[in-house]
Structures are given as structure tokens and as C-alpha cells.
Tab-separated table of N, CA and C in Angstrom:
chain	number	residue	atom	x	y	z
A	1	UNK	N	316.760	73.924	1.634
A	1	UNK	CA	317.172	74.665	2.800
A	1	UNK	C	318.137	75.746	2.336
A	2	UNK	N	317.962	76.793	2.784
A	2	UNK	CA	318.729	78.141	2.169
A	2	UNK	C	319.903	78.175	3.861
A	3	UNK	N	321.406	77.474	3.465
A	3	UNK	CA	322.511	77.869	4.595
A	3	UNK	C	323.183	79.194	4.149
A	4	UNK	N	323.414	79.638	5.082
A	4	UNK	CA	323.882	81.186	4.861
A	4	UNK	C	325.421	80.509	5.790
A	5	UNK	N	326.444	81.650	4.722
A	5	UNK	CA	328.148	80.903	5.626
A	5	UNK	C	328.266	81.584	6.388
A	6	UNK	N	327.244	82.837	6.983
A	6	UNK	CA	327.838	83.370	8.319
A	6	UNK	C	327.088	83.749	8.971
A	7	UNK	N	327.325	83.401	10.511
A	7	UNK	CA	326.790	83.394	12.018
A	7	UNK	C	325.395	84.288	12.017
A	8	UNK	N	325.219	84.656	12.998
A	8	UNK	CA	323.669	84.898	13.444
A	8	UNK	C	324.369	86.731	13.452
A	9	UNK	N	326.096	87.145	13.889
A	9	UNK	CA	326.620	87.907	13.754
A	9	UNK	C	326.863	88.806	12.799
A	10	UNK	N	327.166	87.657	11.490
A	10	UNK	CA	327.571	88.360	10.576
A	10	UNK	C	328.811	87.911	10.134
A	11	UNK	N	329.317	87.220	10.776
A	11	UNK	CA	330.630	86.586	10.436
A	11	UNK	C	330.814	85.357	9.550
A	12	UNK	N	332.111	85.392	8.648
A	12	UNK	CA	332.102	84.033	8.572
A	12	UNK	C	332.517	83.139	9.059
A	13	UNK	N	331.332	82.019	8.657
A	13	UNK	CA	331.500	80.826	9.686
A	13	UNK	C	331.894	79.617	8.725
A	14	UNK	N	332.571	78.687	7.900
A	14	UNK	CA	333.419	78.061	7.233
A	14	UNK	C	332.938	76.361	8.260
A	15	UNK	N	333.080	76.335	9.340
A	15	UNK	CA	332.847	75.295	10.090
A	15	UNK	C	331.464	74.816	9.899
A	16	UNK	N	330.441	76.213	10.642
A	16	UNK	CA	329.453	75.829	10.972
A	16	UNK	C	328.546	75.555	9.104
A	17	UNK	N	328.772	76.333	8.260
A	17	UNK	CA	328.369	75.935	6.924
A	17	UNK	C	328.827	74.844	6.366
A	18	UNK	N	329.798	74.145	6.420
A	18	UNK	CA	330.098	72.658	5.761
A	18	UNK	C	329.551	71.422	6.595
A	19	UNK	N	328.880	72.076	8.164
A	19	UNK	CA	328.433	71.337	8.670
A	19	UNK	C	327.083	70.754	8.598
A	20	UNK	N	326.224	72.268	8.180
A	20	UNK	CA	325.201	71.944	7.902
A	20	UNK	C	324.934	71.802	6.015
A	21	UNK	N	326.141	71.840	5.178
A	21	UNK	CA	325.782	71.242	4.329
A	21	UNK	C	326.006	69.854	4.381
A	22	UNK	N	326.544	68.930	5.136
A	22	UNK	CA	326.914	67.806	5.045
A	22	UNK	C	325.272	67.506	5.590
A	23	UNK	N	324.723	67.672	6.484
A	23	UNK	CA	323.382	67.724	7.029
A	23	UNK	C	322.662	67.401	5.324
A	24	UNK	N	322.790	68.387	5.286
A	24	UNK	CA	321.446	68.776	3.829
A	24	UNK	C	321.980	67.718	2.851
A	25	UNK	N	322.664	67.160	2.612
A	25	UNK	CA	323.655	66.179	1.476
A	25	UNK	C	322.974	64.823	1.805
A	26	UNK	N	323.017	64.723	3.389
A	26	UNK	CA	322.829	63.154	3.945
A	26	UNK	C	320.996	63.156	3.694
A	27	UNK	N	320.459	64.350	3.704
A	27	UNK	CA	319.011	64.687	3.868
A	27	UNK	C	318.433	63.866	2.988
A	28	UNK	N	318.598	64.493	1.939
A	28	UNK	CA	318.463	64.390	0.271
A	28	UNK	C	318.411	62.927	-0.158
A	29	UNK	N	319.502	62.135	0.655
A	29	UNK	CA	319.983	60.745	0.276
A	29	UNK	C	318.963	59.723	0.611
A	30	UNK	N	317.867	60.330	1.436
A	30	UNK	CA	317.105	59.487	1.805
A	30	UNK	C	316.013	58.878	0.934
A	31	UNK	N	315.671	57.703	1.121
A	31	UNK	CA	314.799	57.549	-0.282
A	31	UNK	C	313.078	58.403	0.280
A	32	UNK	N	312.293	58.513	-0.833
A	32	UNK	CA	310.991	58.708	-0.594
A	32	UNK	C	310.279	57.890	0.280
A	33	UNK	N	309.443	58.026	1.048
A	33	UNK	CA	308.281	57.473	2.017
A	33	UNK	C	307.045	57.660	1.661
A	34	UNK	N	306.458	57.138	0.979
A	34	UNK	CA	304.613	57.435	1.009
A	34	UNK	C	304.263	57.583	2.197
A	35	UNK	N	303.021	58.535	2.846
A	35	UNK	CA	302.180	57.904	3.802
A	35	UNK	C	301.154	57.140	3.519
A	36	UNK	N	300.731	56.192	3.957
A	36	UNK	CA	300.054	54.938	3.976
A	36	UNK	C	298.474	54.988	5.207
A	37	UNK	N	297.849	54.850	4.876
A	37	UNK	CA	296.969	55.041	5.681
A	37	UNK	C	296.048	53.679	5.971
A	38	UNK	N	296.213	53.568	7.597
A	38	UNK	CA	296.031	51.950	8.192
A	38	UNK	C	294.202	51.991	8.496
A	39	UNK	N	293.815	51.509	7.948
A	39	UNK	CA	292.638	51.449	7.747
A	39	UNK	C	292.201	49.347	8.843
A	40	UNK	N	292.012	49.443	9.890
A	40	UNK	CA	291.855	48.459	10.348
A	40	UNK	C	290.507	48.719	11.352
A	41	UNK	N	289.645	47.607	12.533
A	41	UNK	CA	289.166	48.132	13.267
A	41	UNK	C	289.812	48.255	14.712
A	42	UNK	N	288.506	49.207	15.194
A	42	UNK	CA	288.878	49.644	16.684
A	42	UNK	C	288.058	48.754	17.445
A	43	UNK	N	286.906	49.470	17.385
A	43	UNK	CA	285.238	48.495	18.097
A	43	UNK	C	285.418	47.453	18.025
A	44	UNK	N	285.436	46.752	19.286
A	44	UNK	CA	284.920	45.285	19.698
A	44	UNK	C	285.618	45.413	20.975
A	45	UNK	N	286.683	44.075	20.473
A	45	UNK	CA	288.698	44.032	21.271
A	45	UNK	C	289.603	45.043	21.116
A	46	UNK	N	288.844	46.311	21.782
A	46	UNK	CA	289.892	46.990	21.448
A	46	UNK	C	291.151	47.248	21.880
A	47	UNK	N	291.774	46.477	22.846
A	47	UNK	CA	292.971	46.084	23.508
A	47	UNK	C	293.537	45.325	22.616
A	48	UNK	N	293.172	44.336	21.560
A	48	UNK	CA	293.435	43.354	20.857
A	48	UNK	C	293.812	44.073	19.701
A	49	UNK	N	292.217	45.132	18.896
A	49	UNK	CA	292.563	46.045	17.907
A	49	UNK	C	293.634	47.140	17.472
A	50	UNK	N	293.775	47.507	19.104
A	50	UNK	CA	294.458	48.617	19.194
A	50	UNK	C	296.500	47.696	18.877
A	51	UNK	N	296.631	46.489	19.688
A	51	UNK	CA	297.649	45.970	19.503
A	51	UNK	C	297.948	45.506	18.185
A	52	UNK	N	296.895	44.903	17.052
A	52	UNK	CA	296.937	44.834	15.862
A	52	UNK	C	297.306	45.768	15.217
A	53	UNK	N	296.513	47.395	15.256
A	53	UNK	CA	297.095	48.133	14.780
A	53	UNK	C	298.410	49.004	14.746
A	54	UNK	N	298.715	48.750	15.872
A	54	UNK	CA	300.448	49.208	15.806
A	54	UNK	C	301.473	48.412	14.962
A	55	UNK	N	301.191	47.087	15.373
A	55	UNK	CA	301.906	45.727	14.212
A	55	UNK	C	301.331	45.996	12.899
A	56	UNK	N	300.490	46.326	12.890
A	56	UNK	CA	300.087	46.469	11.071
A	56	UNK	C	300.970	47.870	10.235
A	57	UNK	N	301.084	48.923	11.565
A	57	UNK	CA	301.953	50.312	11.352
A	57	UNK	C	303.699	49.864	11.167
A	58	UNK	N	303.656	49.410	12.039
A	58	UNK	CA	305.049	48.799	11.934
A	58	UNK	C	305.956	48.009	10.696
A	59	UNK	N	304.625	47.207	10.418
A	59	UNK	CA	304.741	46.477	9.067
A	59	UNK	C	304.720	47.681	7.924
A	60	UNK	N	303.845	48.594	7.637
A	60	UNK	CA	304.361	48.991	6.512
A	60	UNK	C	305.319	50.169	6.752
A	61	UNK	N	305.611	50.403	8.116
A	61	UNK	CA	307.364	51.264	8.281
A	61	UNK	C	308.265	50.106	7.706
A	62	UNK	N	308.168	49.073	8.082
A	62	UNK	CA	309.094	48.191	7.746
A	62	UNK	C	309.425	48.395	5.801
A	63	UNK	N	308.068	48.276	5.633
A	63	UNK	CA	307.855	47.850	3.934
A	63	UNK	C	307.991	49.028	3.395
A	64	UNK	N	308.909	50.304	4.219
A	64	UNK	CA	309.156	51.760	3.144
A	64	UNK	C	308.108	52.648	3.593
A	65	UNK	N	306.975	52.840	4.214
A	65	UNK	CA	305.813	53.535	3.988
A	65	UNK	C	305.867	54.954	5.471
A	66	UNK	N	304.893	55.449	5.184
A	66	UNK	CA	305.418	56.262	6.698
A	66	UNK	C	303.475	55.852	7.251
A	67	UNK	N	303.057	55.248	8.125
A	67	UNK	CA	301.975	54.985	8.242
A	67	UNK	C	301.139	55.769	8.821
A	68	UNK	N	299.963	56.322	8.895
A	68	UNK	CA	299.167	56.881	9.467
A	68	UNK	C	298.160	56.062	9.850
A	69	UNK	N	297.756	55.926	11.370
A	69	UNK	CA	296.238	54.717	11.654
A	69	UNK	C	295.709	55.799	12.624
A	70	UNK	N	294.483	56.710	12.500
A	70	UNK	CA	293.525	57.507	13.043
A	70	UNK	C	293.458	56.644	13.915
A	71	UNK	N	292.944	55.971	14.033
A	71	UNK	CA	292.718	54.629	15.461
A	71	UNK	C	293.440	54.587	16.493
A	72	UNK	N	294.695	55.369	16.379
A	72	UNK	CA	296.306	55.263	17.077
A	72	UNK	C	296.096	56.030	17.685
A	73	UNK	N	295.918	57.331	17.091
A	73	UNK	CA	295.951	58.818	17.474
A	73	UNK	C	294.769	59.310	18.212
A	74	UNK	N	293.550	59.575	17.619
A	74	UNK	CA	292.809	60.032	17.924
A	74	UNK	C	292.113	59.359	19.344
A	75	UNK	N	292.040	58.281	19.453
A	75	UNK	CA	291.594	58.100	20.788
A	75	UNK	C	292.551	58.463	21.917
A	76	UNK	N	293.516	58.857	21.598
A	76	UNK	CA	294.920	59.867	23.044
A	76	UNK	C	293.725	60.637	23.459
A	77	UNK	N	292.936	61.101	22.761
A	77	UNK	CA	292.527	62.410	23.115
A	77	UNK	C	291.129	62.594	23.006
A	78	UNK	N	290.396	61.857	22.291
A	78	UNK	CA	289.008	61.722	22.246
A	78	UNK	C	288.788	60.784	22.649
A	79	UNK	N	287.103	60.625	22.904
A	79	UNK	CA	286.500	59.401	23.808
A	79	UNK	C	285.556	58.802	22.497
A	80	UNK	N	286.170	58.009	22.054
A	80	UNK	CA	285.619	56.673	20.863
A	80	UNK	C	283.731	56.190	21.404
A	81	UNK	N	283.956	56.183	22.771
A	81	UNK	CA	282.101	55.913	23.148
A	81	UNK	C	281.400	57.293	23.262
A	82	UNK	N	281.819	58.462	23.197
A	82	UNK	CA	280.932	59.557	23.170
A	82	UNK	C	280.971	59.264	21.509
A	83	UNK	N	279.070	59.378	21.057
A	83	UNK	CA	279.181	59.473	19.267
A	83	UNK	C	279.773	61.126	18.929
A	84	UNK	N	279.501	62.187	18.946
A	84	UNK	CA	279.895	63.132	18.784
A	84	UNK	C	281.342	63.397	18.747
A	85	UNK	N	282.086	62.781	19.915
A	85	UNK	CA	283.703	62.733	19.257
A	85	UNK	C	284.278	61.741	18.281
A	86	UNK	N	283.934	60.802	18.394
A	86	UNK	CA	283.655	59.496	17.560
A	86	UNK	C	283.615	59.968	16.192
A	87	UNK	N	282.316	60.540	15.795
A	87	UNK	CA	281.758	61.258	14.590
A	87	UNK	C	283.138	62.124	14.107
A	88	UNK	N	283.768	63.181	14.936
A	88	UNK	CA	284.988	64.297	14.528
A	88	UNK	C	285.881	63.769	14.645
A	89	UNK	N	286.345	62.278	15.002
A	89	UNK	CA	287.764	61.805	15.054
A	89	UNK	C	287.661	61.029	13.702
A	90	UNK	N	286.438	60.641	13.322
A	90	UNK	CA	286.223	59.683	11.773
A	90	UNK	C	286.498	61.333	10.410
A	91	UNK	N	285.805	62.285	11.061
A	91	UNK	CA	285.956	62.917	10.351
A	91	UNK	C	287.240	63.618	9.827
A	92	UNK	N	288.412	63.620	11.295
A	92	UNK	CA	289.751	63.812	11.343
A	92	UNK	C	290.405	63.064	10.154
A	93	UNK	N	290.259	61.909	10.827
A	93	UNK	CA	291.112	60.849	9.861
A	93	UNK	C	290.607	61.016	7.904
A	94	UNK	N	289.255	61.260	7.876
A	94	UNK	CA	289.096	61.528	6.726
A	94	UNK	C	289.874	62.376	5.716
A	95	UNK	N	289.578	63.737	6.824
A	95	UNK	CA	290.608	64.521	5.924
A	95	UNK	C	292.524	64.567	6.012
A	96	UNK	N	292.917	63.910	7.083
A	96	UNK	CA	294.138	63.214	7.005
A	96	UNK	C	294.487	61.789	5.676
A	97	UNK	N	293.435	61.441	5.435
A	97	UNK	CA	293.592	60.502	4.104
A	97	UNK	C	293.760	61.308	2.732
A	98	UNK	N	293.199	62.691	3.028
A	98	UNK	CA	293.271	62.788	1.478
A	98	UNK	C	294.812	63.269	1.152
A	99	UNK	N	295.657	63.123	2.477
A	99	UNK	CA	297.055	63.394	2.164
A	99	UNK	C	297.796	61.984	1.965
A	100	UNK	N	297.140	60.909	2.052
A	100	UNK	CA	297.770	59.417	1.793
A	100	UNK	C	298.141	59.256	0.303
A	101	UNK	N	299.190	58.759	0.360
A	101	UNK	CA	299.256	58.150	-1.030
A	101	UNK	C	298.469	56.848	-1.373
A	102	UNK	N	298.334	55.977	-0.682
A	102	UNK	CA	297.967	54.590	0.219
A	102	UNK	C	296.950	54.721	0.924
A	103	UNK	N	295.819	53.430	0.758
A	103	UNK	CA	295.344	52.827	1.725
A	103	UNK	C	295.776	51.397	2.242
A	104	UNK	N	295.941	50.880	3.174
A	104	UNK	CA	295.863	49.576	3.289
A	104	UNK	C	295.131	49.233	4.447
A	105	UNK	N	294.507	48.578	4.201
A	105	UNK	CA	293.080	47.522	5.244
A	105	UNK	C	293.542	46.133	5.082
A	106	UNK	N	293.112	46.255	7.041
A	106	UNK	CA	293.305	44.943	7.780
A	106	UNK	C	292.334	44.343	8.163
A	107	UNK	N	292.577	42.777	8.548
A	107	UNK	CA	290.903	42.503	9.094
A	107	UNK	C	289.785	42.057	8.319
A	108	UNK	N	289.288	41.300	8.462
A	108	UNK	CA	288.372	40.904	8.159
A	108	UNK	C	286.680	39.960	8.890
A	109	UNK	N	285.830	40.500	8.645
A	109	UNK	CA	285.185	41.506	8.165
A	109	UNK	C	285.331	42.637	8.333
A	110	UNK	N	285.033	43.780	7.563
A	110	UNK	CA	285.571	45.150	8.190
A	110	UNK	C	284.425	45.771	8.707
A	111	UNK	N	285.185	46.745	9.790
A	111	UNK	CA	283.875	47.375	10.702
A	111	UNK	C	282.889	48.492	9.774
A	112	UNK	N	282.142	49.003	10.234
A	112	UNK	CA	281.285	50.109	9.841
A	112	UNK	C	282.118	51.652	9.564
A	113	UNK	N	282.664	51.942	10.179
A	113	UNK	CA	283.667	52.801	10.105
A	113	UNK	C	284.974	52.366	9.183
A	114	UNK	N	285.199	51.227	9.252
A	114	UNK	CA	286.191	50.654	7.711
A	114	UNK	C	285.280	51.028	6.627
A	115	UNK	N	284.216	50.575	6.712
A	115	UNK	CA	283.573	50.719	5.258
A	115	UNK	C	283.555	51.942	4.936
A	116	UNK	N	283.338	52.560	5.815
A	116	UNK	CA	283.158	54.080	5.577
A	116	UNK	C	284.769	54.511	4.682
A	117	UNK	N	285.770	54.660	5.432
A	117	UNK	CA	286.872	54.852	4.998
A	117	UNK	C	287.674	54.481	3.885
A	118	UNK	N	286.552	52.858	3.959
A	118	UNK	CA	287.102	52.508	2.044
A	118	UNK	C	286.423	53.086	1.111
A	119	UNK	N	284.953	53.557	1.115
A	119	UNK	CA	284.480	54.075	0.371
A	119	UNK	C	284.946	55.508	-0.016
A	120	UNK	N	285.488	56.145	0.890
A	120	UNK	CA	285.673	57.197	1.133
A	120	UNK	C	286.836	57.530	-0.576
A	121	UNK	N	288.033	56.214	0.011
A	121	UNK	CA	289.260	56.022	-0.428
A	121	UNK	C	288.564	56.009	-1.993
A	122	UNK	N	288.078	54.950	-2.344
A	122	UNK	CA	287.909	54.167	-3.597
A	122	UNK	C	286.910	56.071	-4.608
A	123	UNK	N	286.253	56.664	-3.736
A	123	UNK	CA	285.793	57.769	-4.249
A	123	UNK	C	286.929	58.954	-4.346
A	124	UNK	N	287.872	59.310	-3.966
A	124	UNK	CA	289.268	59.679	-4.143
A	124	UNK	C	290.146	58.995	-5.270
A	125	UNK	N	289.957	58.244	-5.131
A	125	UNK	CA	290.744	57.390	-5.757
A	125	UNK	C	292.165	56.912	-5.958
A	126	UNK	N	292.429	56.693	-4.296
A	126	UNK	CA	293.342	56.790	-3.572
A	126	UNK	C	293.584	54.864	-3.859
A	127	UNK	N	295.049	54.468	-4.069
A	127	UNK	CA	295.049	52.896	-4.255
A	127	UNK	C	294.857	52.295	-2.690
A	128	UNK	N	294.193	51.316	-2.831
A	128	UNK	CA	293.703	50.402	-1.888
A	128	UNK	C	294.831	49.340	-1.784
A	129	UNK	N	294.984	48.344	-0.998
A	129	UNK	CA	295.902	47.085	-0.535
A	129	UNK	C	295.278	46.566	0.439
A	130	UNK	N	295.153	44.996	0.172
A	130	UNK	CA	293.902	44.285	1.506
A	130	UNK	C	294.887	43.251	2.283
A	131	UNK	N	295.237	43.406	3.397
A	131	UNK	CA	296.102	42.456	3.793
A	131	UNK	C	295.147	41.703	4.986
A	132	UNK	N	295.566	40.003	5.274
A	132	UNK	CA	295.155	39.598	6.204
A	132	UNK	C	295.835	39.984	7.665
A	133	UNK	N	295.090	39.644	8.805
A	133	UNK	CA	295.483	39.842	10.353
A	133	UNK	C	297.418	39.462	10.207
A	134	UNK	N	297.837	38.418	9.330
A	134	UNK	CA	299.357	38.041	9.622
A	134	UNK	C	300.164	39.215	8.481
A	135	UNK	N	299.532	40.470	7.581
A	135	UNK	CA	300.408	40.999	7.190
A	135	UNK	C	300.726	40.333	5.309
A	136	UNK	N	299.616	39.163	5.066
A	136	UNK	CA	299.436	39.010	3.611
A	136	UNK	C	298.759	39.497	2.886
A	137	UNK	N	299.496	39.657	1.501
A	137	UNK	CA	298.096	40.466	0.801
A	137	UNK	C	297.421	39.502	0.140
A	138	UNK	N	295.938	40.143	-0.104
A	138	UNK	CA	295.115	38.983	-0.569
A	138	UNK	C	294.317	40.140	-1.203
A	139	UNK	N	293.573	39.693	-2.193
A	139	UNK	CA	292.171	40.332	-2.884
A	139	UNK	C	291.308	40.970	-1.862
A	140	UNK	N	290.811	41.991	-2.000
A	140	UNK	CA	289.572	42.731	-1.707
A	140	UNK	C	288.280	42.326	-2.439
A	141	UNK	N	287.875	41.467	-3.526
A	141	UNK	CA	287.291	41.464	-3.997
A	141	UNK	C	285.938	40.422	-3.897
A	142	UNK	N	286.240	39.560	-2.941
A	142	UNK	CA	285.506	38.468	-2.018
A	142	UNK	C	285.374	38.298	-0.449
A	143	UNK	N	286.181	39.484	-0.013
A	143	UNK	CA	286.111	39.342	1.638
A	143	UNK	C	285.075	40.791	2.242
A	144	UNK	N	284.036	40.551	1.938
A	144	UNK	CA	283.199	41.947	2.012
A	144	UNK	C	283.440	43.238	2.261
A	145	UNK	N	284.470	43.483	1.471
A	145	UNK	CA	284.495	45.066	1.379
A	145	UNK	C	284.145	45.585	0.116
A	146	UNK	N	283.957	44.580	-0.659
A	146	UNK	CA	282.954	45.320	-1.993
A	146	UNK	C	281.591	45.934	-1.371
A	147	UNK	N	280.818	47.247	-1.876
A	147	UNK	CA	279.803	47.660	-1.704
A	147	UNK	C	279.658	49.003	-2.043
């Protein structure tokens, strides 16, 4: 951040510059956040899904991460049963992943649209993390998301 020590006037300002360097000091102090990208389903329960996925967001705010779940967002505003928005909200989230540092997937079995998104990931080569419905991690390597 470039502070300049005087006013919008021209003057100097001594107050308002130590104020906003104390700002920029505390900024800095903060540790790093990955974004994390919540890879769970929607389709079925989605009253159920949709409540899973906020607790699964929550969990990795908790665990340091800054989370992103397309699932969250995109249905505010698109309609998940029209395929055509459906299709551009999968496609949203796609290109919102390639800014993840993180994947992590919930759930098990994963939906059609999970698969999609892990494949997506694992072709990026973006790191994966498989946690169960309570928030444990466990292997990916026997709960069918190999393919």
C-alpha cells in the first residue's frame, strides 16, 4: 500500500499517516490463507447437502484455509434444475478452481459433477484431501473416486 503523509489537500497530515501505517503493520501480521476448494455434493438432499456444505466450509476456515464451495454460491443465482445453467455454474466453479491452492472432497460416494471436479483437479494438478461427512481425513484411494 503506497500512504502518502498528506491529506487529499496537500497538507501534512502526521495523525492520519501513523494511522494508517499502524493499519498496514497489523495487515502484514496476518498469517497466509490458501483458498481451498469444497468439492462436496448438491443433487439429491439438497437441504441436507447444502447444510453439509457450509459445515465442511467452516471446517476448513477453522483449519487456516479461506474456502470456496461453487455449490454455496452459484445456486443464489442460478437454477441447478435448468441443465444449461447447471452446465455454466459447473463451468464457473471450474475456472474458480484453477485459483485454489486445495481441493478437499466430502462425501461419499461422490456425485457426477464431483467426479467431474476431481478429475478436473488431479489434471491441474492441484493437491486433493478426502475427508468423511464428520470432517476426517481418510484415503481417496478405495472410496470411488479413483477413475
Amino acid at each position: 500500500m503506497d500512504i502518502c503523509k498528506f491529506n487529499s489537500e496537500g497538507y501534512y497530515d502526521p495523525t492520519a499517516y501513523e494511522a494508517l501505517l499502524a493499519v498496514e503493520r497489523e495487515a502484514k501480521k496476518k498469517p497466509y490463507r490458501p483458498l481451498v476448494f469444497i468439492c462436496s455434493p448438491l443433487a439429491g438432499d439438497i437441504e441436507n447437502n447444502i447444510a453439509n456444505a457450509r459445515r465442511y466450509s467452516k471446517f476448513a476456515m477453522e483449519q487456516g484455509m479461506i474456502p470456496f464451495a461453487p455449490h454455496l454460491l452459484f445456486p443464489q443465482f442460478m437454477d441447478d434444475g435448468d441443465k444449461e445453467q447447471r452446465s455454466l455454474g459447473i463451468f464457473f466453479g471450474l475456472v474458480m478452481m484453477g485459483k485454489c491452492d486445495d481441493m478437499w472432497v466430502f462425501g461419499d460416494p461422490p456425485s457426477c459433477g464431483m467426479k467431474l471436479e476431481i478429475a478436473k483437479a488431479r489434471k491441474r494438478g492441484i493437491h486433493i484431501r478426502y475427508f468423511n461427512e464428520n470432517c476426517q481425513e481418510r484415503s481417496g484411494d478405495n472410496i470411488g473416486y479413483t477413475s
